[in-house]
Amino acid sequence: MSRSTESPEEFLNEVEQILKESPRPENQQLKNVLSKLTELANNQDAGTAEKAIQLLGTAAGQQPVWQTPFRESGLLEYVTQSLDPSGTPLALVKQCLRVTGNCVADNDVNRSIVMQSFAALVGCLDKRELATTALAVTLNLCNDFEPAQIKAAEIRLDKTIAMLLVTDRIPEEAIEYATDLLTWTTENLSATQIMDEASVETFESLLTATLRTEEEQNHEFVAILAHYLQDPGFQQKVTNPDTLARLVDLTLNYESRLTSEEVDGAFKTLGAQQNAETAPSEGITVILVSQLINSLSAMTASDAFVHNFSIESTVVRKLISNLSSSAASPLTVCTCVMLGNLATSDESSTNMVEKAGLHIPLGEILSSRKESALLYAAAAATRHLAFPERNRTVLGETGLIETCCSLLLNQDPSVRGEAAAIICKLVSGNISNITRVVQGEVPEDIALAQLPDVETPTKPTLLYHIVSQALVPSAPLPSTNMKNPMIELGRSIIAILRHLAQSDADQDSKFILQQLLQTPLVARPLARLVRQRFYAEARSEGLLGLGLLAQFGEGAVAVIDELKNDSGLLQAIKEFIGEQRNDEAGMRRDHQNAIVLLYGLANNGESAMEGPLKQDVDALRADLARLAI
């Protein structure tokens, strides 16, 4: 090829002829093409160069056999060095991109060469005329090639693409390319990168773009957002009013697409989050909605949220507006979690009840919904509202105790535990609620448990229902952080006893106490607390409860019945006190409670104790009296 005299048309014809033939071993013809391209560049003949490189790009795309010769001849390096929109005509850059993209398709050796020009390739994205081609080239470079994906994360390709998306600078036909690149880059971010400001900017841009993007791309964008939100530290960084409000809008929008079956699936998935082994298999929309809701719930538990938001905040009011049984949706789970997190003081909890009346819709959810995740979240929020003594009478008057007694029959142990914990709070120091529990009859829609060798009372009370539910088997809890129904129901009985047994109790209280003492098996849940070995504090409370019962004739008889029923109970008490030697204060407390129990049995139940049992009680009392505390 005579480069000095050859016309542009002749050069192009010769390039076309070369590409019609098979590559030659030494690639001399391609090296001559490279020399001519260099000459055209020096003569500023971009038009001819563009046409020649277009032919090269088409050949590499149609016949991958040219990929290696283009690299070996230097043509690949030449076109990658020409990816400079600021100094090269855009039409020529576009053809250089085509050659690059076709040369790296499924060719890791060529990819390694082109990676050296990754920054220049990304620079082409800023030109709308080049964006589609540049994204396609980058996609070919990164597809199934981890080094390129890592490099993309290193130079924060995700931030660049997210900014182009939010400013509408990516053509519609290239959105899919951009989405795949965003996903790969995000997956390769390090823990440190996830927490940097580039990630925050990327997240904010992508969130904005997602809110106005057509449904086709939403799944992928939401999945990327959800990936960021899995990091607790990152959640703190984006827990601000604007971002949180937009995340709520996104979740509401996404949730609105769910079919009724998918709504059920989302509730099940949210409930199963407590135990990943039982998580149901659902479609992508359900999974993403659940991930968003779990992330929002976690964000409302952060210090940033608790310190900067209240029930008067705009986003909080928006969530609360859907807090009703009829409007309840999977996002309502997050609303309930949020309310529980905001109820951080007596003042905030009291305001939620007295000023906002939030206990009403929460109670409606507890009494009418069936979804475990929703019931658990609503019950946890309601339990927080029961912390202030000032709220307890109001909550009891709304029928919350009866509702919680009904929830004790729920199959989900976490729901049962929260219901039991609410009852315990409501009866603590509140004679109105205590009276309701001890004297109130069980509603007809509550099925009583049938206890072995116990005849159900003619008019069973709520207290009898509580006692019986404390004794029935329960499924294991998914998490040790959850409330154990057996423990909480035992504590409820103790809370009632403590209040009624006060020395200054009035006649009405004494009458209620007498009714409590007549409740079948009232001592057994307290004995179970002592016998269980997982919750040390509950063992102490059980011992206290037995001691309180033993101060009254019928109560002492009830305790003695348990000692007869469980021959190892006395020994368990002795062992428990001995196990407390590392906790001097706890040992002193438990030793005192045990002494109170044993003296109460001797003084009020001696006639009910048979010889061997009386000897065992006396022997333990003597042992404890000698024990130096």
XYZ file of C-alpha atoms in Angstrom:
629
model
C 0.000 0.000 0.000
C 1.592 3.301 -1.113
C 0.382 5.592 1.621
C 1.779 8.816 0.130
C -0.044 8.638 -3.212
C -3.105 6.612 -2.333
C -6.444 8.437 -2.493
C -8.984 8.152 0.366
C -11.265 6.066 -1.836
C -8.461 3.686 -2.707
C -7.485 3.383 0.945
C -11.022 2.550 1.987
C -11.380 0.008 -0.812
C -8.145 -1.627 0.259
C -9.253 -1.773 3.921
C -12.510 -3.328 2.831
C -10.636 -5.903 0.734
C -8.295 -6.785 3.604
C -11.232 -7.418 5.899
C -12.922 -9.693 3.359
C -9.943 -12.026 3.512
C -8.677 -14.055 6.463
C -6.131 -12.498 8.836
C -2.485 -13.022 7.846
C 0.150 -14.290 10.292
C 2.328 -11.184 10.461
C -0.584 -8.716 10.317
C 1.484 -6.515 8.004
C -1.561 -5.317 6.092
C -3.218 -4.220 9.361
C -0.022 -2.472 10.422
C -0.122 -0.571 7.130
C -3.718 0.423 7.878
C -2.574 1.716 11.266
C 0.172 3.787 9.599
C -2.350 5.284 7.180
C -4.717 6.127 10.053
C -1.877 7.906 11.827
C -1.135 9.840 8.613
C -4.817 10.798 8.266
C -4.825 12.049 11.823
C -1.784 14.200 11.145
C -3.469 15.582 8.010
C -6.682 16.108 9.979
C -8.644 13.965 7.550
C -11.100 12.735 10.188
C -13.734 11.813 7.621
C -11.662 9.158 5.909
C -10.360 7.879 9.253
C -13.926 7.592 10.521
C -15.002 5.510 7.533
C -11.956 3.244 7.766
C -12.428 2.644 11.500
C -16.130 2.014 10.890
C -15.113 -0.820 8.556
C -12.791 -2.190 11.231
C -15.526 -2.047 13.867
C -18.007 -3.847 11.655
C -15.483 -6.577 10.858
C -14.633 -7.138 14.545
C -18.330 -7.348 15.360
C -19.226 -9.762 12.597
C -16.036 -11.840 12.692
C -14.453 -12.207 16.167
C -11.446 -13.760 14.398
C -10.183 -10.182 13.898
C -10.030 -9.448 17.650
C -6.538 -10.839 18.140
C -5.013 -9.406 14.922
C -6.340 -5.955 15.810
C -4.595 -6.203 19.169
C -1.341 -7.599 17.791
C -1.149 -4.991 15.026
C -1.626 -2.107 17.467
C -5.003 -1.075 16.059
C -6.826 -1.785 19.340
C -4.386 0.333 21.309
C -4.667 3.097 18.704
C -8.467 3.350 18.888
C -8.507 3.285 22.690
C -6.018 6.131 22.748
C -8.366 8.070 20.468
C -11.251 8.043 23.008
C -10.961 11.749 23.699
C -14.137 13.718 22.934
C -12.393 16.969 23.774
C -9.768 16.620 21.031
C -11.292 14.192 18.515
C -14.463 14.586 16.423
C -17.344 12.769 18.093
C -18.201 10.781 14.955
C -14.645 9.417 14.908
C -14.696 8.671 18.652
C -17.917 6.737 18.143
C -16.289 4.474 15.566
C -13.283 3.977 17.843
C -15.745 2.921 20.542
C -17.292 0.387 18.159
C -13.925 -1.206 17.453
C -13.124 -1.286 21.166
C -16.459 -2.798 22.143
C -16.338 -5.510 19.512
C -12.725 -6.381 20.323
C -13.388 -6.928 24.057
C -16.524 -9.052 23.620
C -15.726 -12.349 25.384
C -11.992 -11.677 25.020
C -10.219 -11.323 28.353
C -6.810 -10.583 26.841
C -8.188 -7.615 24.921
C -10.131 -6.559 27.997
C -6.904 -6.343 29.976
C -5.502 -3.985 27.336
C -8.587 -1.772 27.213
C -8.837 -1.562 31.014
C -5.835 0.775 30.886
C -8.106 3.264 29.106
C -11.104 2.757 31.443
C -11.112 6.381 32.572
C -11.155 7.628 28.960
C -13.989 5.243 28.182
C -16.010 6.600 31.105
C -15.273 10.122 29.906
C -17.203 9.384 26.714
C -20.378 8.872 28.748
C -20.689 12.606 29.251
C -21.451 13.142 25.560
C -25.030 12.196 24.742
C -24.041 11.316 21.160
C -21.571 8.764 22.522
C -23.397 7.579 25.641
C -25.192 4.586 24.160
C -22.112 3.239 22.390
C -19.830 3.956 25.350
C -22.196 2.126 27.716
C -22.358 -0.839 25.347
C -18.554 -0.958 25.186
C -18.272 -0.740 28.977
C -20.866 -3.490 29.312
C -18.814 -5.752 27.007
C -15.694 -4.925 28.977
C -17.239 -5.787 32.364
C -19.478 -8.687 31.416
C -18.240 -11.792 33.273
C -14.860 -10.096 33.806
C -14.259 -9.425 37.483
C -11.103 -7.256 37.110
C -13.085 -4.749 35.051
C -15.957 -4.767 37.521
C -13.537 -4.122 40.370
C -11.955 -1.313 38.360
C -15.422 0.131 37.718
C -16.031 0.197 41.476
C -12.624 1.743 42.068
C -13.294 4.692 39.743
C -16.919 4.902 40.963
C -18.608 4.246 37.645
C -21.837 3.909 39.631
C -21.704 7.545 40.707
C -21.171 8.677 37.105
C -24.053 6.603 35.771
C -26.413 7.596 38.585
C -25.716 11.273 37.924
C -26.338 10.807 34.194
C -29.597 9.015 34.972
C -30.892 11.706 37.266
C -30.035 14.408 34.714
C -31.655 12.489 31.831
C -28.424 12.198 29.883
C -28.675 8.483 29.110
C -30.730 7.648 25.999
C -33.675 5.342 26.538
C -32.111 2.567 24.489
C -29.065 2.525 26.794
C -30.905 2.383 30.138
C -30.596 -1.393 30.279
C -26.826 -1.202 29.756
C -26.544 1.406 32.491
C -28.631 -0.694 34.852
C -26.431 -3.775 34.473
C -23.294 -1.712 34.986
C -24.766 -0.109 38.101
C -25.580 -3.521 39.526
C -22.138 -4.988 38.863
C -20.333 -1.937 40.188
C -22.428 -1.772 43.363
C -21.831 -5.451 44.089
C -18.078 -4.836 43.950
C -17.953 -1.864 46.308
C -15.907 -2.459 49.435
C -17.247 -1.891 52.935
C -15.269 1.358 53.062
C -16.632 2.537 49.709
C -20.221 1.817 50.775
C -19.767 4.321 53.585
C -18.129 7.148 51.623
C -19.725 10.292 50.270
C -19.663 8.988 46.697
C -22.046 6.240 47.775
C -24.371 8.729 49.433
C -24.425 10.847 46.252
C -24.978 7.746 44.103
C -27.805 6.567 46.345
C -29.539 9.944 46.352
C -29.275 10.286 42.570
C -30.500 6.769 41.954
C -33.398 7.219 44.377
C -34.513 10.312 42.500
C -34.169 8.541 39.160
C -36.056 5.494 40.440
C -39.042 7.552 41.532
C -39.565 8.769 37.978
C -38.446 5.696 36.037
C -40.758 3.350 34.212
C -41.565 0.044 35.859
C -39.252 -1.962 33.575
C -36.123 -0.645 35.284
C -37.514 -0.276 38.797
C -36.704 -3.785 39.962
C -33.001 -3.370 39.268
C -32.781 0.149 40.676
C -34.670 -0.786 43.827
C -32.435 -3.820 44.283
C -29.392 -1.518 44.191
C -30.980 0.867 46.700
C -31.837 -2.083 48.925
C -28.226 -3.271 48.713
C -27.017 0.023 50.155
C -29.673 -0.024 52.860
C -28.517 -3.375 54.190
C -25.591 -1.552 55.826
C -26.555 -0.096 59.246
C -23.884 2.584 58.991
C -25.156 3.703 55.597
C -28.701 3.839 56.955
C -27.529 6.433 59.475
C -26.054 8.552 56.683
C -29.325 8.786 54.738
C -31.741 9.080 57.659
C -32.814 12.636 56.936
C -36.318 14.031 56.281
C -35.989 14.354 52.513
C -34.449 10.953 51.813
C -36.721 9.155 54.245
C -39.786 10.777 52.688
C -38.707 9.705 49.213
C -38.030 6.157 50.400
C -41.529 6.041 51.868
C -42.941 7.301 48.549
C -40.949 4.657 46.695
C -42.191 1.914 48.991
C -45.796 3.076 48.727
C -45.512 3.184 44.950
C -43.927 -0.228 44.776
C -46.365 -1.681 47.271
C -49.321 -0.439 45.211
C -48.320 -2.818 42.414
C -48.743 -5.911 44.558
C -51.631 -8.232 43.887
C -53.645 -9.475 46.868
C -51.661 -12.721 46.761
C -48.393 -10.782 46.706
C -49.533 -8.666 49.664
C -50.034 -11.893 51.611
C -46.614 -13.014 50.459
C -45.031 -9.768 51.628
C -46.584 -10.135 55.084
C -45.292 -13.698 55.290
C -41.820 -12.639 54.181
C -41.721 -9.843 56.748
C -42.747 -12.280 59.446
C -40.224 -14.849 58.300
C -37.394 -12.310 58.525
C -37.203 -13.243 62.170
C -36.198 -16.748 61.073
C -34.462 -17.001 57.707
C -34.820 -20.785 57.643
C -38.592 -20.485 57.355
C -38.640 -17.583 54.889
C -41.089 -18.298 52.073
C -40.048 -18.205 48.429
C -41.619 -15.179 46.766
C -41.338 -13.188 43.538
C -38.904 -10.326 43.055
C -41.476 -7.590 43.710
C -42.465 -9.107 47.050
C -38.843 -9.576 48.053
C -37.901 -5.995 47.180
C -40.919 -4.531 48.975
C -39.998 -6.568 52.038
C -36.377 -5.426 51.857
C -37.439 -1.785 51.622
C -39.798 -2.144 54.574
C -37.189 -3.906 56.692
C -34.650 -1.213 55.842
C -37.074 1.595 56.671
C -37.902 -0.128 59.941
C -34.211 -0.376 60.782
C -33.715 3.296 59.906
C -36.449 4.323 62.343
C -34.535 2.476 65.071
C -31.389 4.523 64.479
C -30.186 7.268 66.779
C -30.441 9.719 63.883
C -34.151 9.025 63.514
C -35.055 9.011 67.195
C -33.219 12.289 67.820
C -34.512 14.175 64.785
C -38.076 12.969 64.241
C -41.322 13.016 66.192
C -44.953 12.157 65.513
C -45.283 15.713 64.192
C -42.688 15.157 61.459
C -44.130 15.182 57.938
C -42.920 11.717 56.963
C -44.126 10.264 60.263
C -47.573 11.808 59.796
C -47.675 10.351 56.294
C -47.013 6.881 57.605
C -49.501 7.268 60.445
C -52.230 8.325 57.995
C -52.433 4.708 56.824
C -52.439 3.291 60.340
C -55.810 1.605 60.410
C -57.022 -1.932 60.172
C -58.793 -1.388 56.858
C -55.832 0.396 55.228
C -53.135 -1.797 56.742
C -50.530 -2.913 54.233
C -47.037 -4.379 54.526
C -45.689 -0.844 55.061
C -47.894 -0.604 58.154
C -45.439 -3.013 59.763
C -42.803 -0.287 59.413
C -45.219 2.312 60.811
C -45.748 0.224 63.930
C -42.011 -0.327 64.370
C -41.448 3.407 63.954
C -44.035 4.279 66.608
C -42.415 1.896 69.036
C -39.029 3.484 68.374
C -40.433 6.994 68.882
C -42.053 6.010 72.182
C -38.746 6.498 73.962
C -40.031 8.328 77.040
C -43.115 8.567 79.197
C -43.825 11.944 77.663
C -43.727 10.718 74.071
C -45.766 7.611 74.897
C -48.350 9.656 76.773
C -48.653 12.125 73.897
C -49.221 9.272 71.474
C -52.161 8.121 73.572
C -53.674 11.340 74.891
C -53.034 13.696 71.982
C -52.736 11.465 68.929
C -54.957 8.581 70.040
C -52.648 6.098 68.303
C -53.646 3.319 70.655
C -57.035 3.150 68.916
C -55.834 2.115 65.422
C -53.169 -0.107 66.967
C -55.850 -1.837 68.995
C -57.983 -2.278 65.888
C -55.093 -3.948 64.109
C -54.513 -6.265 67.063
C -58.165 -7.231 67.258
C -58.921 -7.714 63.571
C -55.806 -8.582 61.553
C -54.256 -12.027 61.179
C -50.813 -11.334 59.667
C -48.123 -12.332 62.168
C -45.634 -9.652 61.112
C -48.252 -6.916 61.475
C -49.568 -8.242 64.784
C -46.069 -8.534 66.210
C -45.108 -4.986 65.182
C -48.406 -3.483 66.401
C -48.152 -5.338 69.712
C -44.561 -4.192 70.240
C -45.592 -0.568 69.635
C -48.566 -0.923 71.969
C -46.344 -2.378 74.688
C -44.257 0.790 74.529
C -47.411 2.841 74.993
C -48.147 0.846 78.159
C -44.908 1.855 79.862
C -46.231 5.080 81.446
C -48.557 4.299 84.364
C -50.687 7.200 83.223
C -51.610 5.341 80.006
C -52.511 1.981 81.500
C -56.077 2.678 82.604
C -56.933 4.258 79.243
C -55.495 1.303 77.361
C -57.362 -1.140 79.571
C -60.649 0.670 79.046
C -60.331 0.291 75.264
C -60.482 -3.498 75.612
C -56.762 -4.058 75.070
C -56.554 -6.675 77.821
C -59.261 -8.786 76.203
C -57.614 -8.340 72.816
C -54.281 -9.515 74.198
C -55.932 -12.475 75.887
C -57.280 -13.432 72.480
C -53.802 -13.062 70.957
C -52.485 -15.567 73.486
C -54.093 -18.161 71.219
C -52.090 -17.002 68.192
C -49.904 -19.667 66.606
C -46.935 -17.315 66.347
C -44.954 -17.449 69.623
C -43.546 -13.965 69.040
C -47.084 -12.523 68.863
C -48.085 -14.469 71.976
C -45.021 -13.133 73.772
C -45.757 -9.505 72.954
C -49.410 -9.917 73.965
C -48.329 -11.428 77.274
C -45.852 -8.594 77.845
C -48.604 -6.005 77.248
C -50.808 -7.707 79.839
C -47.907 -7.649 82.298
C -47.436 -3.905 81.787
C -51.142 -3.119 82.013
C -51.637 -4.877 85.364
C -48.460 -3.495 86.942
C -49.578 -1.115 89.688
C -53.012 -0.565 88.140
C -55.952 -1.750 90.230
C -58.444 -1.018 87.450
C -56.763 -3.417 85.063
C -56.056 -5.934 87.817
C -59.768 -5.991 88.628
C -60.556 -6.490 84.949
C -58.216 -9.471 84.758
C -59.144 -11.165 88.053
C -62.897 -10.631 87.854
C -63.576 -10.272 84.127
C -65.082 -13.284 82.435
C -63.470 -14.758 79.367
C -65.223 -13.555 76.174
C -67.089 -16.228 74.272
C -64.770 -16.030 71.263
C -61.748 -17.110 73.338
C -61.303 -20.868 73.458
C -59.938 -22.033 76.801
C -57.073 -24.482 76.959
C -57.962 -27.845 78.443
C -55.486 -28.553 81.227
C -54.870 -32.133 82.421
C -56.775 -33.101 85.588
C -58.328 -29.627 85.898
C -62.019 -28.956 85.626
C -62.716 -25.721 83.798
C -64.483 -23.219 86.082
C -68.150 -22.526 85.384
C -67.380 -18.855 84.846
C -63.723 -18.746 83.868
C -61.972 -15.422 84.330
C -59.339 -13.755 82.238
C -56.876 -14.670 84.985
C -57.701 -18.355 84.578
C -57.116 -17.990 80.839
C -53.758 -16.334 81.554
C -52.787 -19.117 83.963
C -53.759 -21.841 81.519
C -51.960 -20.159 78.611
C -48.816 -19.908 80.733
C -48.900 -23.694 81.040
C -49.640 -24.806 77.481
C -46.705 -25.723 75.202
C -45.469 -23.027 72.858
C -43.341 -23.133 69.737
C -39.757 -21.904 70.139
C -39.103 -18.219 69.589
C -37.122 -17.258 66.465
C -34.979 -14.858 68.521
C -33.882 -14.675 72.150
C -34.645 -10.939 72.034
C -38.357 -11.666 71.746
C -40.727 -11.864 74.673
C -41.337 -15.373 75.965
C -45.082 -15.872 76.552
C -44.636 -18.260 79.470
C -42.263 -15.880 81.226
C -44.361 -12.774 80.618
C -47.600 -14.426 81.760
C -45.920 -15.611 84.948
C -44.680 -12.088 85.532
C -48.218 -10.795 84.985
C -49.504 -12.956 87.840
C -46.648 -11.778 90.057
C -47.361 -8.130 89.196
C -50.986 -8.628 90.285
C -49.910 -10.355 93.489
C -47.425 -7.653 94.408
C -50.034 -4.934 94.139
C -52.779 -6.824 95.954
C -50.496 -8.027 98.737
C -49.514 -4.552 99.826
C -50.057 -4.068 103.549
C -52.148 -0.973 102.977
C -54.406 -2.636 100.423
C -58.060 -1.630 100.816
C -61.003 -3.973 101.268
C -61.713 -4.110 97.548
C -58.150 -5.192 96.890
C -58.389 -7.874 99.559
C -61.561 -9.190 97.941
C -59.862 -9.301 94.539
C -56.888 -11.067 96.137
C -59.217 -13.701 97.548
C -60.609 -14.300 94.073
C -57.086 -14.630 92.689
C -56.211 -17.239 95.312
C -59.194 -19.314 94.255
C -58.027 -19.487 90.634
C -57.059 -23.088 89.762
C -53.319 -23.734 89.350
C -52.434 -20.092 90.010
C -49.122 -21.154 91.590
C -47.983 -23.405 88.743
C -46.804 -20.692 86.299
C -44.692 -19.237 89.140
C -43.205 -22.639 89.896
C -42.413 -22.992 86.189
C -40.513 -19.700 86.339
C -38.362 -21.062 89.129
C -37.760 -24.342 87.340
C -36.725 -22.867 83.983
C -33.008 -22.116 83.725
C -32.747 -19.751 80.780
C -33.912 -16.486 82.379
C -32.219 -15.958 85.760
C -34.201 -12.802 86.517
C -37.443 -14.662 85.877
C -36.375 -17.386 88.312
C -35.989 -14.730 90.978
C -39.407 -13.311 90.176
C -40.965 -16.775 90.310
C -39.470 -17.309 93.758
C -40.873 -13.952 94.862
C -44.296 -14.877 93.493
C -44.374 -18.174 95.360
C -43.357 -16.358 98.524
C -46.176 -13.835 98.108
C -48.697 -16.625 97.615
C -47.439 -18.452 100.699
C -48.392 -15.495 102.917
C -52.059 -16.469 102.552
C -53.737 -19.720 103.529
C -55.153 -20.623 100.132
C -52.008 -19.417 98.439
C -49.807 -21.552 100.666
C -51.958 -24.578 99.852
C -51.581 -23.818 96.141
C -47.787 -23.698 96.516
C -47.782 -26.934 98.508
C -49.770 -28.570 95.739
C -46.993 -27.581 93.339
C -44.343 -28.980 95.688
C -46.235 -32.243 95.726
C -46.670 -32.162 91.970
C -42.988 -31.409 91.371
C -40.729 -33.260 93.765
C -37.662 -31.421 92.495
C -38.956 -27.883 93.070
C -37.460 -27.470 96.561
C -34.087 -28.718 95.374
C -34.258 -26.385 92.379
C -34.786 -23.443 94.749
C -31.782 -24.459 96.810
C -29.588 -24.902 93.747
C -30.688 -21.591 92.273
C -29.645 -19.668 95.386
C -26.309 -21.445 95.362
C -25.789 -20.553 91.685
C -26.135 -16.874 92.541
C -22.882 -16.718 94.511
C -21.276 -14.550 91.795
C -24.043 -11.999 92.273
C -24.029 -10.979 95.916
C -27.031 -8.650 95.613
C -29.005 -11.263 93.678
C -28.089 -13.962 96.139
C -29.206 -11.822 99.074
C -32.511 -11.064 97.355
C -33.208 -14.668 96.399
C -32.136 -15.954 99.802
C -34.577 -13.571 101.457
C -37.409 -14.527 99.076
C -36.772 -18.214 99.729
C -36.867 -17.657 103.492
C -40.143 -15.748 103.112
C -41.564 -18.607 101.059
C -40.529 -21.329 103.508
C -41.757 -19.475 106.576
C -45.022 -18.712 104.801
C -45.504 -22.404 104.077
C -44.754 -23.309 107.690
C -47.092 -20.666 109.087
C -49.994 -20.882 106.611
C -49.851 -24.341 105.093
C -48.558 -26.702 107.727
C -51.825 -28.641 107.826
C -51.587 -29.282 104.096
C -48.030 -30.606 104.247
C -47.470 -34.286 104.781
C -44.623 -35.608 106.918
C -41.861 -36.017 104.322
C -42.669 -32.720 102.599
C -42.752 -30.868 105.917
C -39.384 -32.339 106.806
C -37.927 -31.253 103.485
C -39.278 -27.714 103.913
C -37.948 -27.495 107.470
C -34.559 -28.867 106.398
C -34.208 -26.353 103.570
C -35.265 -23.541 105.853
C -32.581 -24.580 108.341
C -29.983 -24.783 105.581
C -30.842 -21.314 104.350
C -30.812 -19.918 107.871
C -27.221 -21.157 108.267
C -26.167 -19.792 104.880
C -24.100 -16.666 105.427
C -25.201 -13.850 103.142
